[in-house]
Coordinates of C-alpha atoms and ligand atoms in Angstrom, one line a residue:
X49 CA 144.4 84.3 100.8
X50 CA 142.4 84.8 104.0
X51 CA 138.6 84.8 103.2
X52 CA 135.2 84.5 105.0
X53 CA 134.3 81.0 104.0
X54 CA 130.8 79.4 104.4
X55 CA 131.9 75.8 105.0
X56 CA 128.4 74.5 105.1
X57 CA 125.0 75.7 106.5
X58 CA 125.5 77.4 109.9
X59 CA 129.3 77.2 109.7
X60 CA 131.5 80.2 108.8
X61 CA 135.3 80.4 109.2
X62 CA 137.8 83.1 108.5
X63 CA 140.7 81.1 107.0
X64 CA 143.1 80.7 104.2
X65 CA 141.6 79.5 100.9
X66 CA 143.3 78.8 97.6
X67 CA 141.4 80.5 94.8
X68 CA 142.7 80.0 91.3
X69 CA 142.4 83.1 89.3
X70 CA 144.4 84.4 86.3
X71 CA 144.4 88.0 85.0
X72 CA 143.1 88.0 81.4
X73 CA 143.8 90.8 79.0
X74 CA 140.4 92.4 79.6
X75 CA 140.4 91.9 83.4
X76 CA 141.5 94.0 86.4
X77 CA 142.6 92.9 89.8
X78 CA 140.9 94.8 92.6
X79 CA 141.9 95.2 96.2
X80 CA 138.6 94.9 98.1
X81 CA 137.8 97.7 100.5
X82 CA 134.2 97.3 101.6
X83 CA 131.6 94.5 101.3
X84 CA 127.9 94.8 102.2
X85 CA 126.1 91.9 103.8
X86 CA 123.1 91.0 101.7
X87 CA 120.0 89.0 102.6
X88 CA 121.1 86.3 100.2
X89 CA 124.5 85.9 102.0
X90 CA 122.7 85.5 105.2
X91 CA 120.2 83.0 103.7
X92 CA 123.0 80.8 102.5
X93 CA 124.5 81.0 106.0
X94 CA 121.3 80.0 107.8
X95 CA 119.7 77.7 105.2
X96 CA 122.6 76.5 103.0
X97 CA 120.5 77.1 99.8
X98 CA 118.3 79.5 97.9
X99 CA 116.0 77.7 95.6
X100 CA 118.0 75.6 93.2
X101 CA 121.4 77.0 94.4
X102 CA 122.7 74.7 97.1
X103 CA 126.0 75.2 99.0
X104 CA 127.8 71.8 98.4
X105 CA 131.4 72.8 99.0
X106 CA 133.0 75.7 100.9
X107 CA 132.2 79.1 99.3
X108 CA 133.4 82.6 100.0
X109 CA 130.5 85.0 100.7
X110 CA 129.9 88.6 99.7
X111 CA 128.9 90.3 96.4
X112 CA 128.2 94.0 97.3
X113 CA 131.7 95.3 96.9
X114 CA 134.0 98.3 96.2
X115 CA 137.8 98.5 96.1
X116 CA 140.8 99.8 94.3
X117 CA 142.3 98.6 91.0
X118 CA 145.7 97.1 91.7
X119 CA 146.5 95.5 88.4
X120 CA 145.1 95.9 84.9
X121 CA 145.1 93.4 81.9
X122 CA 147.0 94.3 78.8
X123 CA 143.9 95.3 76.8
X124 CA 142.2 97.3 79.4
X125 CA 141.8 101.0 78.4
X126 CA 139.1 102.3 80.7
X127 CA 140.8 101.7 84.1
X128 CA 144.1 102.2 85.7
X129 CA 145.9 101.2 88.8
X130 CA 144.7 103.3 91.8
X131 CA 141.1 103.8 90.4
X132 CA 138.4 103.6 93.1
X133 CA 135.7 101.2 91.8
X134 CA 132.7 99.1 92.5
X135 CA 131.9 95.9 90.7
X136 CA 128.8 94.4 89.1
X137 CA 128.9 90.8 90.5
X138 CA 127.1 88.9 87.7
X139 CA 129.2 88.1 84.6
X140 CA 127.2 86.8 81.6
X141 CA 128.5 84.9 78.6
X142 CA 129.2 87.8 76.2
X143 CA 128.1 85.7 73.2
X144 CA 124.9 84.3 74.7
X145 CA 121.5 85.1 73.1
X146 CA 120.3 86.9 76.3
X147 CA 123.4 89.1 76.3
X148 CA 123.0 89.9 72.6
X149 CA 119.4 90.8 73.3
X150 CA 120.5 93.3 76.0
X151 CA 119.0 91.2 78.8
X152 CA 122.2 89.8 80.1
X153 CA 120.9 89.5 83.6
X154 CA 118.7 86.6 82.3
X155 CA 121.6 84.7 80.7
X156 CA 121.3 81.2 82.1
X157 CA 125.1 81.0 82.0
X158 CA 125.6 84.1 84.2
X159 CA 128.3 83.6 86.9
X160 CA 127.4 85.5 90.0
X161 CA 129.6 86.0 93.1
X162 CA 128.6 84.1 96.2
X163 CA 126.0 82.0 94.3
X164 CA 127.1 78.4 94.6
X165 CA 129.6 77.3 93.4
X166 CA 131.1 80.7 92.6
X167 CA 133.2 82.4 95.3
X168 CA 132.2 85.8 96.6
X169 CA 134.5 88.7 97.6
X170 CA 135.0 88.7 101.3
X171 CA 138.7 88.4 100.7
X172 CA 141.6 90.7 100.0
X173 CA 141.6 90.7 96.1
X174 CA 139.5 89.5 93.2
X175 CA 140.0 89.4 89.4
X176 CA 137.0 90.8 87.5
X177 CA 136.2 91.9 83.9
X178 CA 137.0 95.6 83.4
X179 CA 133.6 95.9 81.6
X180 CA 131.8 95.1 84.9
X181 CA 134.0 97.4 87.0
X182 CA 132.9 101.0 87.4
X183 CA 134.8 104.0 88.6
X184 CA 133.4 105.8 91.6
X185 CA 132.8 109.5 91.4
X186 CA 135.3 111.4 93.7
X187 CA 132.6 112.3 96.2
X188 CA 131.3 108.7 96.5
X189 CA 133.0 106.8 99.3
X190 CA 133.9 103.1 99.3
X191 CA 131.0 102.4 101.7
X192 CA 128.6 104.1 99.2
X193 CA 130.2 102.3 96.4
X194 CA 129.4 99.0 98.0
X195 CA 125.7 100.1 98.1
X196 CA 125.5 100.3 94.3
X197 CA 124.7 96.6 94.0
X198 CA 121.5 96.7 96.1
X199 CA 120.7 100.2 94.6
X200 CA 120.9 98.6 91.1
X201 CA 117.9 96.5 92.0
X202 CA 115.9 99.6 92.8
X203 CA 117.1 101.3 89.7
X204 CA 116.1 98.3 87.5
X205 CA 112.6 98.3 89.2
X206 CA 112.3 102.1 88.5
X207 CA 113.2 101.5 84.8
X208 CA 110.7 98.6 84.5
X209 CA 107.9 100.9 86.0
X210 CA 108.5 103.5 83.2
X211 CA 107.9 106.3 85.7
X212 CA 106.4 109.6 84.4
X213 CA 107.2 112.8 86.2
X214 CA 104.9 113.3 89.1
X215 CA 103.8 109.7 89.5
X216 CA 102.9 108.5 93.0
X217 CA 104.4 105.2 94.0
X218 CA 103.8 102.7 96.7
X219 CA 106.8 100.7 98.0
X220 CA 105.7 97.6 99.9
X221 CA 108.4 96.7 102.5
X222 CA 111.0 99.0 104.0
X223 CA 113.9 96.6 104.0
X224 CA 117.2 97.5 102.2
X225 CA 115.6 96.8 98.8
X226 CA 112.5 98.7 99.6
X227 CA 114.6 101.7 100.7
X228 CA 116.7 101.8 97.5
X229 CA 113.6 101.3 95.4
X230 CA 112.0 104.3 97.1
X231 CA 115.2 106.4 96.4
X232 CA 115.2 105.2 92.8
X233 CA 111.6 106.0 92.3
X234 CA 112.0 109.5 93.6
X235 CA 115.2 110.0 91.5
X236 CA 113.2 108.7 88.5
X237 CA 110.6 111.3 88.8
X238 CA 108.0 110.2 91.3
X239 CA 106.5 113.1 93.3
X240 CA 106.1 111.0 96.4
X241 CA 106.5 107.5 97.7
X242 CA 104.3 105.8 100.2
X243 CA 106.3 103.1 102.0
X244 CA 104.9 100.3 104.1
X245 CA 106.3 98.0 106.8
X246 CA 105.4 96.5 110.2
X247 CA 108.7 97.7 111.8
X248 CA 108.3 101.3 113.0
X249 CA 112.1 102.2 113.2
X250 CA 112.5 101.3 109.5
X251 CA 109.5 103.5 108.6
X252 CA 110.9 106.3 110.7
X253 CA 114.2 106.1 108.8
X254 CA 112.5 105.9 105.4
X255 CA 110.6 109.1 106.2
X256 CA 113.9 111.0 106.5
X257 CA 115.0 110.0 103.0
X258 CA 112.8 112.4 100.9
X259 CA 109.1 112.9 100.2
X260 CA 108.2 109.5 101.7
X261 CA 105.1 108.8 103.6
X262 CA 105.5 105.9 106.1
X263 CA 102.6 103.5 106.6
X264 CA 102.7 101.0 109.4
X265 CA 100.3 98.4 108.1
X266 CA 99.8 97.0 111.6
X267 CA 98.0 100.3 112.5
X268 CA 96.9 101.8 109.2
X269 CA 95.3 100.7 105.9
X270 CA 97.6 101.3 103.0
X271 CA 94.6 101.7 100.6
X272 CA 93.1 104.3 102.9
X273 CA 96.3 106.3 103.0
X274 CA 96.8 106.1 99.2
X275 CA 93.2 107.1 98.5
X276 CA 93.5 110.0 100.8
X277 CA 96.7 111.2 99.1
X278 CA 95.4 110.7 95.6
X279 CA 91.8 111.8 95.9
X280 CA 90.6 108.2 95.6
X281 CA 92.5 107.6 92.3
X282 CA 95.2 105.2 93.6
X283 CA 99.0 105.0 93.1
X284 CA 100.4 105.0 89.6
X285 CA 103.0 102.4 90.6
X286 CA 103.2 99.7 93.3
X287 CA 106.7 98.2 93.9
X288 CA 106.3 94.9 95.8
X289 CA 109.5 94.6 97.8
X290 CA 108.4 92.6 100.8
X291 CA 108.1 89.1 99.2
X292 CA 105.4 88.6 101.8
X293 CA 102.7 86.3 100.5
X294 CA 99.7 88.4 101.6
X295 CA 101.2 91.7 100.6
X296 CA 102.3 90.3 97.2
X297 CA 98.8 89.1 96.5
X298 CA 97.1 92.4 97.4
X299 CA 99.1 94.8 95.3
X300 CA 96.2 95.8 93.1
X301 CA 94.1 97.3 95.9
X302 CA 96.1 100.6 96.1
X303 CA 96.8 100.8 92.4
X304 CA 95.4 103.4 90.1
X305 CA 93.5 102.4 86.9
X306 CA 96.1 101.9 84.2
X307 CA 98.9 101.6 86.8
X308 CA 101.9 99.4 87.0
X309 CA 102.9 96.8 89.6
X310 CA 106.6 95.7 89.8
X311 CA 107.4 92.5 91.6
X312 CA 110.8 93.0 93.2
X313 CA 110.7 90.9 96.4
X314 CA 111.0 87.1 96.1
X315 CA 108.2 85.2 97.9
X316 CA 109.5 81.9 99.4
X317 CA 106.6 80.0 97.8
X318 CA 104.3 80.5 94.8
X319 CA 101.6 83.2 95.5
X320 CA 98.2 83.7 94.1
X321 CA 96.9 87.1 93.0
X322 CA 93.5 88.4 92.0
X323 CA 93.5 88.5 88.2
X324 CA 90.1 90.2 88.0
X325 CA 91.3 93.0 90.4
X326 CA 94.2 93.5 88.0
X327 CA 92.0 93.3 84.9
X328 CA 89.4 95.9 86.0
X329 CA 92.4 98.3 86.3
X330 CA 94.2 97.0 83.2
X331 CA 97.3 96.8 85.4
X332 CA 100.6 96.4 83.8
X333 CA 102.6 93.8 85.8
X334 CA 106.5 93.7 85.6
X335 CA 109.1 91.5 87.3
X336 CA 112.7 92.1 88.0
X337 CA 115.6 89.7 88.4
X338 CA 118.8 91.5 89.6
X339 CA 119.5 94.3 87.0
X340 CA 121.2 95.2 83.7
X341 CA 122.9 98.3 82.5
X342 CA 122.2 100.4 85.6
X343 CA 125.5 100.8 87.4
X344 CA 126.6 103.9 85.5
X345 CA 123.3 105.6 86.1
X346 CA 123.3 104.7 89.8
X347 CA 126.8 106.1 90.2
X348 CA 125.8 109.3 88.2
X349 CA 122.9 109.8 90.6
X350 CA 125.0 109.3 93.6
X351 CA 127.7 111.6 92.3
X352 CA 125.3 114.4 91.5
X353 CA 123.7 114.1 95.0
X354 CA 120.3 113.0 93.7
X355 CA 120.6 109.7 95.5
X356 CA 122.1 109.5 99.0
X357 CA 122.5 106.0 100.4
X358 CA 124.6 107.0 103.4
X359 CA 121.7 106.9 105.9
X360 CA 121.1 103.3 104.9
X361 CA 124.6 102.2 106.0
X362 CA 123.8 101.6 109.7
X363 CA 126.5 99.1 110.9
X364 CA 130.2 98.6 110.2
X365 CA 132.4 95.7 111.1
X366 CA 136.1 94.9 110.6
X367 CA 137.1 92.0 108.4
X368 CA 138.5 90.1 111.4
X369 CA 135.0 90.4 113.0
X370 CA 133.2 89.0 109.9
X371 CA 131.6 86.1 111.7
X372 CA 130.3 88.4 114.3
X373 CA 129.0 90.6 111.5
X374 CA 127.0 87.8 110.0
X375 CA 125.6 86.7 113.3
X376 CA 124.5 90.3 113.8
X377 CA 122.9 90.3 110.3
X378 CA 121.0 87.1 111.1
X379 CA 119.3 88.8 114.1
X380 CA 119.3 92.3 112.4
X381 CA 117.6 94.8 114.8
X382 CA 114.8 96.8 113.3
X383 CA 116.9 100.0 113.5
X384 CA 119.5 98.6 111.1
X385 CA 119.3 98.5 107.3
X386 CA 122.7 97.6 105.9
X387 CA 125.7 96.2 107.6
X388 CA 129.1 96.4 105.9
X389 CA 132.5 94.8 106.4
X390 CA 135.7 96.8 105.9
X391 CA 138.9 95.0 104.8
X392 CA 142.3 96.0 106.0
X393 CA 144.0 98.3 103.4
Ligands
ZN631 ZN1 122.9 91.9 97.4

């Protein structure tokens, strides 16, 4: 089948590739409709590796996907041909200890699309377990369906924060993950979100998504803004979504006593943070790695209208222009959040 193949660092081709897949009794075959371009796809393209995951042989990119069920395995009861779906890209070993403990995202054996050596889904079809394939509500488009994957990260972060109604949250970084974390925090009960970045167009967009106060940290002090909005108390939750070394180390400044910090962004190198600053506030510190059990809730919130990801989908490309789409994503303008690729139907 024709696929977008990362041959090696810096080299993409749109070509035929032979992918051996068989439809098991609990699997479905999905005709891919839309695939979002993720920062990780771009990083494999430009660097050939993320941490221990190194591209050593040609790999199909893409893991943020939606499509239509075209074939179902003999034992599948929950889905039928024609269902519009989105897919959770990480498949754990169902019998692993992590899976049995309910933390399947941490299963060392997890197989995740477009993480070497596993092929992604920028291709016409894929076979996937029915259990990791979720029906889209009628009012949720394929484009929105392909946003569930990044949204799931924000949902998982909101879960980890244990939001109480009325909490005030800070989101550090207004990239795609910062944006979906802000939406998840509001849907989870936060009264308002203060979001930071250095790119004004991203902040301007964020401010249109709900009760979100943008702070350009080139011009304003986050701590000052938070103190003003909270009568000096601080934010109940700080979501660190920038991965920026300095920002990730300074998360306790704007935090309220007894507050919670959730590390979502991945710094490229180890960071140091001020333990005493965390201690004097008895900060609770959480970390997220991908997500678990949040697709149904994300889809329910999109279906009910509590979460609208449409404003985040800023750029669309045709499958035949996939390489152009990736080169665009490498040099993403500050006015863009999420670029998606549509496959021919
Ligand atoms: Zn992604």
